Coordinates of C-alpha atoms in Angstrom, one line a residue:
Chain A
M20 CA 6.1 20.4 -25.9
I21 CA 5.4 18.4 -28.8
Q22 CA 2.3 19.6 -30.1
P23 CA 0.0 16.6 -32.0
V24 CA -0.6 17.7 -35.8
A25 CA -4.4 19.1 -35.9
D26 CA -6.2 16.9 -38.0
T27 CA -7.8 18.7 -40.9
R28 CA -9.5 15.7 -42.6
P29 CA -13.4 15.9 -43.1
K30 CA -14.6 14.0 -40.2
G31 CA -17.3 11.1 -40.7
L32 CA -16.3 9.5 -44.3
I33 CA -14.5 6.9 -42.3
E34 CA -16.3 4.3 -40.2
T35 CA -14.0 3.7 -37.2
E36 CA -14.6 2.0 -34.1
T37 CA -12.7 1.6 -30.2
L38 CA -10.3 -1.2 -29.9
E39 CA -10.0 -2.5 -26.1
V40 CA -6.3 -3.7 -25.7
S41 CA -5.4 -5.7 -22.8
I42 CA -1.3 -4.4 -22.0
G43 CA 0.1 -6.9 -19.1
P44 CA 0.1 -9.0 -17.6
Q45 CA 2.7 -10.2 -18.7
H46 CA 4.8 -7.0 -20.0
P47 CA 7.8 -5.3 -18.8
S48 CA 6.2 -1.9 -18.2
T49 CA 3.7 -3.4 -16.0
H50 CA 6.8 -3.9 -13.5
G51 CA 5.4 -7.4 -12.7
V52 CA 2.1 -8.3 -13.3
F53 CA -0.6 -5.7 -13.6
R54 CA -2.6 -5.8 -16.3
M55 CA -5.0 -2.3 -17.8
N56 CA -7.6 -2.9 -19.8
A57 CA -7.1 -0.1 -22.1
T58 CA -9.9 1.0 -24.8
L59 CA -8.0 3.2 -27.5
D60 CA -10.0 5.3 -30.3
G61 CA -6.6 5.2 -32.7
E62 CA -4.0 5.5 -30.4
T63 CA -5.7 7.7 -27.7
V64 CA -7.0 6.1 -24.4
V65 CA -11.0 6.5 -23.9
A66 CA -11.1 4.1 -20.7
L67 CA -8.6 1.6 -18.9
K68 CA -9.5 -0.3 -16.1
P69 CA -6.9 -1.9 -13.9
V70 CA -6.7 -5.2 -13.6
M71 CA -5.0 -6.9 -10.1
G72 CA -4.8 -9.9 -8.3
Y73 CA -2.3 -12.1 -10.1
L74 CA 0.2 -11.9 -6.9
H75 CA -2.8 -12.2 -4.4
R76 CA -1.1 -14.8 -1.8
N77 CA -3.7 -13.7 0.8
H78 CA -0.5 -12.1 2.8
E79 CA -3.3 -10.3 5.6
Q80 CA -4.7 -14.3 6.0
L81 CA -1.2 -15.5 6.5
A82 CA -0.6 -13.0 9.1
E83 CA -4.0 -13.9 11.1
Q84 CA -2.4 -17.6 11.5
M85 CA 1.1 -17.0 12.8
T86 CA 2.6 -15.1 16.3
W87 CA 3.1 -11.3 15.7
L88 CA 6.5 -11.3 15.3
G89 CA 6.2 -13.9 13.0
S90 CA 4.8 -11.8 10.6
M91 CA 7.8 -9.5 10.5
P92 CA 9.6 -11.3 7.9
Y93 CA 6.5 -11.5 6.0
T94 CA 6.3 -7.8 5.9
D95 CA 9.5 -7.4 3.3
R96 CA 7.7 -9.3 1.2
L97 CA 5.0 -6.8 0.3
D98 CA 7.6 -3.7 -1.4
Y99 CA 11.0 -5.7 -1.7
F100 CA 12.6 -3.1 -2.8
N101 CA 11.5 -1.1 0.7
S102 CA 11.7 -4.0 3.4
M103 CA 13.1 -1.7 5.9
A104 CA 10.7 0.7 5.9
N105 CA 7.8 -1.8 6.1
N106 CA 9.5 -3.4 8.5
W107 CA 9.3 -0.2 10.5
A108 CA 5.3 0.1 9.7
Y109 CA 4.6 -3.6 10.9
A110 CA 6.6 -2.2 14.5
L111 CA 5.6 0.6 14.5
S112 CA 2.2 0.0 14.3
V113 CA 2.2 -3.2 17.0
E114 CA 4.5 -0.2 19.8
K115 CA 1.9 1.7 19.2
L116 CA -0.4 -0.9 20.2
A117 CA 1.4 -2.5 22.8
G118 CA 3.2 1.0 24.4
I119 CA 6.2 0.0 24.0
K120 CA 9.2 2.9 24.1
V121 CA 12.1 2.5 21.5
P122 CA 15.0 3.4 22.7
E123 CA 17.1 6.7 21.7
R124 CA 20.3 4.1 19.7
A125 CA 17.2 2.0 17.9
E126 CA 15.1 5.0 16.7
Y127 CA 18.9 6.8 15.0
I128 CA 20.0 3.7 13.4
R129 CA 15.6 3.2 12.4
V130 CA 16.0 6.8 10.9
I131 CA 19.6 5.4 8.8
M132 CA 18.1 2.4 7.5
T133 CA 14.8 3.7 6.1
E134 CA 16.5 6.8 4.5
L135 CA 19.1 4.9 2.8
T136 CA 15.9 2.8 1.7
R137 CA 14.4 6.3 0.1
L138 CA 17.5 6.5 -1.4
L139 CA 17.6 3.1 -3.1
N140 CA 13.8 3.5 -3.8
H141 CA 13.9 6.5 -5.8
I142 CA 16.8 6.4 -7.7
C143 CA 15.5 2.2 -8.4
L144 CA 12.3 4.3 -9.8
V145 CA 13.9 7.4 -11.9
G146 CA 16.2 4.2 -12.8
F147 CA 12.8 2.1 -14.1
L148 CA 11.1 5.4 -15.4
L149 CA 13.8 5.9 -18.1
Q150 CA 13.9 2.5 -19.0
D151 CA 9.9 3.4 -20.0
L152 CA 10.6 6.2 -21.8
G153 CA 12.7 4.1 -23.7
A154 CA 16.6 4.8 -22.6
W155 CA 17.7 1.1 -22.5
G156 CA 19.7 0.3 -19.6
T157 CA 22.3 3.1 -19.2
P158 CA 20.4 5.3 -16.8
L159 CA 18.9 2.0 -14.7
L160 CA 22.8 1.1 -14.7
Y161 CA 24.2 3.3 -12.6
A162 CA 20.7 3.5 -10.6
F163 CA 21.6 0.2 -9.3
R164 CA 25.4 0.9 -9.2
E165 CA 24.8 2.9 -6.7
R166 CA 21.6 0.5 -4.7
E167 CA 24.5 -1.9 -4.9
K168 CA 26.3 0.1 -2.2
I169 CA 23.1 0.5 -0.5
L170 CA 22.1 -3.1 -0.8
D171 CA 26.2 -4.4 0.6
L172 CA 25.3 -2.3 3.9
F173 CA 21.7 -3.7 4.7
E174 CA 23.8 -7.5 4.2
T175 CA 26.7 -6.7 6.3
V176 CA 24.0 -5.3 8.7
S177 CA 21.0 -6.8 8.5
G178 CA 22.1 -10.5 6.7
S179 CA 20.5 -9.9 4.0
R180 CA 20.6 -7.7 1.3
M181 CA 16.5 -7.5 0.0
M182 CA 14.5 -9.1 2.5
C183 CA 16.2 -8.1 5.5
N184 CA 13.7 -8.0 8.6
Y185 CA 16.1 -6.4 10.5
F186 CA 13.4 -4.2 13.0
R187 CA 12.2 -6.3 16.4
F188 CA 9.1 -4.3 18.4
G189 CA 11.1 -2.0 20.5
G190 CA 14.3 -1.8 18.5
V191 CA 16.1 -3.6 16.0
R192 CA 17.3 -7.3 15.6
V193 CA 21.5 -6.4 15.9
D194 CA 23.3 -3.7 16.7
L195 CA 24.8 -1.5 13.8
D196 CA 28.3 -1.8 14.5
D197 CA 31.5 0.8 13.9
K198 CA 32.5 -0.8 10.4
S199 CA 29.0 0.2 9.1
L200 CA 28.4 3.5 10.2
A201 CA 31.2 3.9 8.7
L202 CA 30.0 2.7 5.9
A203 CA 26.7 4.6 6.2
R204 CA 28.5 7.7 5.9
E205 CA 30.5 6.9 2.9
I206 CA 27.5 6.4 1.2
T207 CA 25.9 9.2 2.2
S208 CA 29.0 11.3 1.6
K209 CA 29.3 10.2 -1.5
F210 CA 25.8 10.1 -3.3
P211 CA 24.8 14.3 -3.7
K212 CA 28.0 13.7 -6.6
F213 CA 26.2 10.9 -8.2
L214 CA 23.0 12.4 -8.0
D215 CA 24.7 15.7 -9.6
E216 CA 26.0 13.7 -12.6
F217 CA 22.6 11.8 -12.6
E218 CA 20.6 15.0 -13.1
K219 CA 22.9 16.6 -15.2
L220 CA 21.9 13.4 -17.5
L221 CA 18.6 13.5 -17.2
S222 CA 16.9 16.5 -15.2
G223 CA 17.5 18.9 -18.5
N224 CA 16.9 16.2 -21.2
E225 CA 15.0 17.3 -24.0
V226 CA 13.6 13.9 -24.2
L227 CA 13.1 13.3 -20.7
L228 CA 11.3 16.6 -21.1
A229 CA 9.2 16.3 -23.5
R230 CA 8.1 12.7 -23.0
T231 CA 7.2 13.8 -19.5
Q232 CA 6.2 17.4 -19.1
R233 CA 2.1 17.9 -18.6
V234 CA 1.7 14.1 -19.4
G235 CA -0.6 12.3 -16.8
I236 CA -1.4 15.6 -14.9
L237 CA -2.8 14.8 -11.5
P238 CA -4.8 18.0 -9.6
K239 CA -4.1 18.4 -6.5
E240 CA -8.0 18.2 -5.4
L241 CA -8.1 14.6 -6.9
A242 CA -4.7 13.7 -5.1
I243 CA -6.2 14.2 -1.6
N244 CA -9.9 13.1 -2.6
A245 CA -8.2 10.1 -3.8
S246 CA -6.4 9.0 -0.8
I247 CA -3.6 9.5 -2.7
T248 CA 0.0 9.5 -0.7
G249 CA 3.9 10.1 -1.0
P250 CA 5.7 11.6 -3.6
M251 CA 2.9 11.3 -6.1
A252 CA 0.4 13.6 -3.8
R253 CA 3.6 16.3 -2.9
A254 CA 4.7 16.2 -6.9
S255 CA 0.4 17.3 -7.2
G256 CA 1.5 20.0 -4.8
V257 CA -0.6 17.8 -1.7
E258 CA 1.4 19.1 1.7
Y259 CA 1.4 15.9 3.3
D260 CA 4.4 14.1 4.4
I261 CA 3.5 11.7 8.0
R262 CA 7.1 12.5 8.4
K263 CA 6.0 15.9 9.7
V264 CA 2.7 15.5 10.6
D265 CA 3.0 12.5 13.0
K266 CA 6.5 13.1 13.4
Y267 CA 7.5 9.6 14.2
G268 CA 10.7 8.2 15.2
L269 CA 13.3 10.6 15.4
Y270 CA 11.6 13.0 12.8
G271 CA 9.7 15.5 14.4
T272 CA 13.8 17.2 16.0
L273 CA 15.2 16.9 12.4
D274 CA 16.1 19.8 10.1
F275 CA 14.4 18.3 6.5
R276 CA 11.9 20.0 3.8
V277 CA 9.4 18.9 2.5
P278 CA 9.7 19.3 -1.8
L279 CA 6.1 20.1 -3.9
G280 CA 5.4 20.1 -7.0
E281 CA 3.2 22.4 -9.0
V282 CA 2.0 20.9 -12.6
G283 CA 1.5 16.9 -11.2
D284 CA 2.2 15.9 -14.4
V285 CA 4.9 13.6 -14.5
Y286 CA 8.1 15.3 -14.5
D287 CA 6.9 16.8 -11.1
R288 CA 6.5 13.2 -10.3
Y289 CA 10.1 12.7 -10.9
Y290 CA 11.8 16.0 -9.9
V291 CA 10.3 15.4 -6.5
R292 CA 11.9 12.3 -5.8
V293 CA 15.1 13.8 -7.2
L294 CA 14.7 16.7 -4.5
E295 CA 13.0 14.2 -2.1
M296 CA 16.6 12.0 -2.4
R297 CA 18.4 15.2 -1.7
E298 CA 15.8 15.7 1.7
S299 CA 17.4 12.2 2.9
V300 CA 20.7 12.7 2.2
K301 CA 20.7 15.9 4.8
I302 CA 18.4 13.9 7.1
L303 CA 21.4 11.2 7.4
N304 CA 23.7 14.0 7.2
Q305 CA 21.7 14.6 10.8
V306 CA 21.6 11.3 12.2
L307 CA 25.0 9.8 11.6
R308 CA 26.8 12.7 12.8
D309 CA 26.7 10.9 16.7
V310 CA 24.2 8.0 16.7
P311 CA 24.1 7.6 20.8
A312 CA 25.4 4.4 22.4
G313 CA 22.9 2.5 24.4
P314 CA 20.1 -0.5 23.8
F315 CA 19.5 -1.4 20.3
V316 CA 16.1 -2.7 21.4
A317 CA 13.8 -1.5 24.2
P318 CA 15.1 -4.4 27.2
E319 CA 12.0 -5.2 28.8
V320 CA 9.9 -6.3 25.6
K321 CA 10.2 -10.2 25.0
L322 CA 10.9 -12.1 21.5
R323 CA 8.5 -15.3 23.9
N324 CA 5.4 -15.1 24.4
F325 CA 5.0 -11.5 23.3
K326 CA 1.4 -10.6 23.6
V327 CA 0.0 -7.6 23.0
P328 CA -3.3 -6.1 24.5
A329 CA -6.9 -6.6 23.2
G330 CA -8.4 -3.4 21.2
D331 CA -7.3 -2.4 18.0
G332 CA -5.5 0.8 16.2
Y333 CA -3.7 1.9 13.7
G334 CA -0.3 2.5 12.4
R335 CA 1.1 4.4 9.8
I336 CA 4.8 6.1 8.6
E337 CA 6.0 7.6 5.6
T338 CA 7.3 4.9 3.2
P339 CA 9.6 5.6 0.1
K340 CA 5.9 5.0 -1.6
G341 CA 3.4 6.8 0.5
E342 CA 1.6 5.9 3.9
L343 CA 2.1 2.8 4.4
G344 CA 0.3 1.5 7.4
F345 CA -1.3 -1.2 9.2
Y346 CA -4.8 -1.4 10.8
L347 CA -4.6 -4.6 13.8
V348 CA -6.7 -5.8 16.0
S349 CA -5.7 -7.6 19.1
D350 CA -8.4 -10.4 21.1
T351 CA -8.4 -11.1 24.3
Q352 CA -5.4 -13.7 24.6
G353 CA -3.5 -11.2 22.5
K354 CA -1.0 -14.6 21.1
L355 CA -2.0 -14.0 17.4
P356 CA -3.2 -10.5 15.4
Y357 CA -7.2 -11.0 14.8
R358 CA -7.4 -9.1 12.3
Y359 CA -4.2 -7.9 10.4
H360 CA -4.8 -5.5 7.7
V361 CA -1.8 -3.5 5.3
R362 CA -2.5 0.1 3.9
P363 CA -0.7 -0.5 0.5
P364 CA 0.2 2.9 -0.7
S365 CA 1.1 1.6 -4.1
F366 CA -2.4 0.1 -3.8
I367 CA -4.7 3.0 -3.5
N368 CA -2.1 5.4 -5.7
L369 CA -3.3 3.3 -8.9
T370 CA -6.6 4.5 -7.9
I371 CA -6.7 7.6 -10.6
L372 CA -4.1 5.7 -13.0
E373 CA -7.5 5.8 -15.5
D374 CA -7.9 9.9 -14.7
M375 CA -4.2 10.5 -15.4
C376 CA -4.3 8.6 -18.8
L377 CA -7.7 9.4 -20.6
G378 CA -6.7 11.5 -23.1
H379 CA -2.8 10.4 -23.6
K380 CA -1.0 7.9 -26.1
V381 CA -0.4 4.2 -25.1
A382 CA 3.2 4.4 -25.3
D383 CA 2.4 7.8 -22.2
V384 CA 0.5 5.2 -20.2
V385 CA 3.3 3.2 -19.7
V386 CA 5.6 6.3 -18.4
I387 CA 2.5 7.5 -16.6
L388 CA 2.0 3.7 -14.9
G389 CA 6.0 4.4 -14.7
S390 CA 5.6 7.2 -12.7
V391 CA 3.6 6.3 -9.6
D392 CA 5.8 3.6 -9.0
I393 CA 4.0 0.2 -7.7
V394 CA 5.2 -2.9 -6.3
L395 CA 3.4 -5.5 -7.6
G396 CA 4.3 -7.9 -3.4
E397 CA 2.2 -4.4 -2.1
V398 CA -0.6 -4.1 -5.2
D399 CA -1.7 -7.9 -4.6
R400 CA -0.5 -9.2 -1.3
Chain B
M5 CA -8.4 17.1 18.1
E6 CA -10.7 17.2 20.4
A7 CA -11.9 14.3 22.6
I8 CA -13.7 12.0 21.8
E9 CA -16.9 12.6 23.6
T10 CA -16.7 16.4 22.8
I11 CA -17.1 14.9 19.1
R12 CA -19.6 11.8 19.7
D13 CA -21.8 14.9 20.6
A14 CA -21.7 17.0 18.0
V15 CA -22.0 14.7 15.5
V16 CA -25.0 13.6 17.9
E17 CA -26.6 17.3 17.8
A18 CA -25.6 17.7 13.8
V19 CA -27.2 14.2 12.3
S20 CA -30.7 13.9 13.7
G21 CA -31.1 10.1 15.1
A22 CA -27.6 9.3 15.1
Q23 CA -26.6 6.4 17.0
V24 CA -23.2 6.9 18.0
E25 CA -21.5 4.8 20.4
I26 CA -17.4 5.5 21.5
I27 CA -16.0 1.8 21.6
P28 CA -12.5 2.0 22.6
S29 CA -9.0 0.8 21.5
T30 CA -6.5 -0.4 23.1
P31 CA -5.3 2.0 26.0
A32 CA -1.3 3.2 24.4
A33 CA -2.4 3.1 20.6
A34 CA -5.6 6.3 22.0
Q35 CA -7.6 5.8 19.0
P36 CA -11.0 5.4 19.8
A37 CA -13.8 5.0 17.2
L38 CA -17.2 5.8 16.5
L39 CA -19.7 3.5 16.1
V40 CA -21.8 4.9 14.0
D41 CA -26.2 2.8 12.4
R42 CA -26.0 1.9 8.9
E43 CA -28.5 4.3 8.1
H44 CA -26.6 7.5 9.3
V45 CA -23.2 6.8 8.6
F46 CA -23.3 8.9 5.8
A47 CA -24.3 11.9 7.0
V48 CA -21.7 11.1 9.3
A49 CA -19.2 10.7 7.2
Q50 CA -20.4 13.8 5.4
L51 CA -20.4 16.0 8.1
F52 CA -16.6 15.2 9.2
K53 CA -15.7 15.7 5.5
E54 CA -17.5 19.2 5.1
D55 CA -17.6 20.6 8.4
A56 CA -15.1 23.5 9.3
R57 CA -14.4 21.9 12.7
W58 CA -13.2 18.8 10.8
Q59 CA -12.3 18.8 7.4
M60 CA -11.5 15.1 7.3
D61 CA -10.7 15.6 3.2
F62 CA -8.3 12.6 3.3
C63 CA -10.1 8.7 4.1
S64 CA -6.7 7.1 4.1
C65 CA -7.8 3.2 5.4
V66 CA -10.9 1.4 4.7
T67 CA -10.8 -2.1 5.6
A68 CA -13.7 -5.2 7.5
V69 CA -13.0 -7.6 10.5
D70 CA -15.6 -10.1 10.9
Y71 CA -16.4 -10.9 14.0
L72 CA -18.0 -15.2 14.7
P73 CA -20.8 -15.2 17.3
K74 CA -19.3 -15.5 20.8
D75 CA -21.0 -16.6 23.3
D76 CA -24.8 -15.5 23.3
K77 CA -23.8 -12.5 21.3
P78 CA -24.3 -12.7 17.5
G79 CA -21.6 -11.9 15.2
H80 CA -21.2 -8.8 12.9
I81 CA -19.0 -7.7 9.9
E82 CA -17.9 -4.2 10.8
V83 CA -16.5 -1.8 8.4
V84 CA -14.0 0.6 9.4
Y85 CA -12.9 3.7 8.1
H86 CA -10.1 6.2 9.3
L87 CA -10.2 9.8 8.6
Y88 CA -7.5 12.3 8.7
S89 CA -7.4 16.0 7.3
V90 CA -4.5 17.6 5.0
A91 CA -5.9 20.8 5.0
R92 CA -5.9 20.7 9.5
K93 CA -3.2 17.6 9.3
Q94 CA -5.1 16.1 12.4
G95 CA -6.7 13.1 13.1
P96 CA -7.5 10.0 12.9
V97 CA -11.3 10.0 13.3
V98 CA -11.8 6.3 13.3
L99 CA -15.4 5.4 12.4
K100 CA -17.0 1.9 12.5
V101 CA -20.5 0.8 11.1
R102 CA -21.5 -3.2 11.0
A103 CA -23.0 -5.1 9.3
P104 CA -25.4 -9.3 10.0
R105 CA -22.6 -11.7 8.5
E106 CA -25.2 -13.1 6.5
L107 CA -25.0 -12.3 2.7
E108 CA -28.2 -10.8 2.0
Q109 CA -28.1 -8.7 5.5
C110 CA -24.3 -7.7 4.8
R111 CA -25.2 -3.7 3.3
V112 CA -23.6 -0.5 4.0
P113 CA -23.7 2.4 2.3
S114 CA -20.6 3.1 -0.3
L115 CA -18.7 6.5 0.8
T116 CA -17.1 6.2 -2.1
P117 CA -19.3 8.7 -3.5
L118 CA -17.7 11.2 -1.0
W119 CA -13.7 9.4 -1.0
R120 CA -12.7 8.2 -4.4
G121 CA -9.9 6.3 -2.4
C122 CA -12.9 4.5 -1.1
E123 CA -13.0 3.1 -4.5
F124 CA -10.2 0.0 -4.5
Q125 CA -10.0 -0.7 -0.7
E126 CA -14.1 -1.3 -0.2
R127 CA -13.8 -3.3 -3.6
E128 CA -10.6 -5.4 -1.8
A129 CA -13.5 -5.4 1.7
Y130 CA -16.3 -6.7 -1.1
D131 CA -14.2 -9.3 -2.3
L132 CA -12.4 -10.8 0.7
Y133 CA -15.2 -10.2 3.3
G134 CA -18.4 -10.3 1.1
V135 CA -19.7 -6.9 2.0
T136 CA -22.0 -5.1 -0.4
F137 CA -21.3 -1.3 -0.5
A138 CA -25.3 0.1 -1.9
G139 CA -24.0 3.0 -3.5
H140 CA -20.6 1.7 -5.3
P141 CA -20.0 2.8 -8.5
D142 CA -17.6 -0.7 -9.5
L143 CA -18.4 -3.0 -6.9
R144 CA -16.6 -6.0 -8.4
R145 CA -13.8 -8.0 -7.2
I146 CA -10.2 -6.9 -7.0
L147 CA -8.2 -9.6 -5.9
M148 CA -9.3 -13.1 -6.1
W149 CA -10.5 -13.9 -10.0
D150 CA -13.8 -13.1 -10.8
E151 CA -14.8 -16.5 -10.6
F152 CA -15.1 -17.5 -7.6
T153 CA -17.9 -17.5 -5.1
D154 CA -16.5 -17.8 -1.5
F155 CA -15.1 -14.9 0.4
P156 CA -11.5 -16.0 2.1
M157 CA -10.8 -13.6 5.0
R158 CA -14.0 -14.6 6.8
K159 CA -12.9 -16.4 10.1
D160 CA -15.1 -19.5 9.4
Y161 CA -14.0 -19.5 5.3
E162 CA -12.4 -23.3 4.9
P163 CA -10.5 -23.8 1.2
P164 CA -11.8 -26.4 -0.3
A165 CA -9.3 -29.2 0.3
D166 CA -9.4 -29.7 -3.8
Y167 CA -8.8 -26.2 -4.6
E168 CA -6.3 -27.3 -7.3
W169 CA -7.9 -29.5 -8.9
E170 CA -7.7 -29.6 -12.8
P171 CA -8.6 -32.6 -14.9
T172 CA -6.0 -34.7 -15.8
P173 CA -5.8 -38.5 -17.4
H174 CA -5.8 -40.4 -14.6
D175 CA -9.4 -39.1 -13.6
S176 CA -10.5 -41.3 -16.3
T177 CA -9.4 -44.3 -14.8
L178 CA -10.6 -43.4 -11.5
D179 CA -13.8 -43.0 -12.7
R180 CA -13.7 -47.1 -14.9
A181 CA -12.7 -47.8 -11.3
K182 CA -15.6 -46.4 -9.9
V183 CA -17.9 -48.5 -12.6
A184 CA -16.0 -51.6 -12.5
G185 CA -16.5 -51.4 -9.0
G186 CA -13.2 -50.8 -7.3
V187 CA -11.4 -52.5 -10.2
V188 CA -9.4 -50.5 -12.7
P189 CA -10.5 -52.9 -16.2
P190 CA -7.7 -52.8 -18.8
T191 CA -7.4 -50.3 -21.4
A192 CA -8.1 -51.5 -25.2
L193 CA -4.3 -50.5 -25.5
E194 CA -3.6 -53.1 -22.8
E195 CA -5.8 -55.5 -23.8
K196 CA -3.7 -56.0 -26.9
K197 CA -0.4 -56.2 -25.6
K198 CA -1.8 -58.8 -23.4

């Protein structure tokens, strides 16, 4: 750990004042159009207010004006790295309200797609984090090389690389053929070797350790109290994974562990994600072993004139960024959602950005924000 | 988790004077909610957070819903809190609180002092629905811009027809036409060209 040189000059001789700096919204380190109003004392952050809404398009109101299925493609645009996971969260919430049973094969396909999404999200996050640290190009290049393989599979299956629009109420849109399954197995079998290489490059790297250890510490109690979810919370030692707690889909029957951090600093957030990728590979190996035959979508679900009984409900899943939930209200007609609310993990994980940044240098703010893993499509909606 | 009736009875017993009503969800979702009156919602939330039976230390989702007046029933804005317990791995307890739709009376107590996670979500509900959260440390708009005056997620909101209006050179021409009674008089430059 690098210690700052102690300031031995007598105090009070030079008059100083704090400086307000607006970081963003057009700045590469903000991962989009996010802005931070930082108050600096020298180079140290003494206050930091997040400003958001530059990408606000009232996603919720759009969804309230179209049919239930009509907003499925819009969920792709929330967190455009994880369209498959967003699809699942929305499909699961509607299935919860309407009481739709999902066939076994569809459950397998859903787990395969979402765990592949987790791999690609975490690998990109590590790449971007290193980019923020100043390691221009190299880690991100390798991350994107692996991501491309997974995106190729998504394109084969769903027809689109990023905006997949693949899930349907009661299953998925098209079946997964044997060729795609073989491709998924190949990606899964080669991924650990890549991850070993990647870790060799990064995990013990002196620059990475110096810049990330004991930086941006988030205490466990604050993480729970501030509704922080996902790898962010688990890096602070909060043992809470919705895959384990709610046991939705197949996760109740699968064998995997939940990695936890000890300190809750940026390095823990990095390393928890690396370990989660290893667990995702473990999950993928289990589900890819034998995918059962059968229908890939519940046959009783009608695509046209789909209706949901009156009432409300909240469904949530563990996406790579945290808890993505949908609070939906259906009125007596049931054709359109009366209320459609997204509980976005990136948005709520920003609540404690100021707490983590206080007392650190401006350069650390960039790293801390990078470790939160935000996507502005989801923050601003 | 116990049955919702048991929870309701326990809450009514612990918080004196609280009016708690059970609101059913869809039959399949089976997430019945507790509708609490505005005066006691903070005490009820605190009970859920601190009582050893529930330990709802994690407030997952906060949002508002706008119900327009229907038939002879008055409308209201409903604020919905989804509480979970990380310590006991259980939930959700759904808390609902209602406020009138009129802006001056649309006030509910903020739960941010209990759960920091409500901070941005309550700001969002204020921004989009106009619910004032009394006791919120920093209630400002969060998604819409600061100069915006309306609350766009309300069901009776109508976007202005000219919301992308900005002054153009064309406007001065229209103004001159208005003065001249509908006919656009030539500018000085056009006169010169003649």
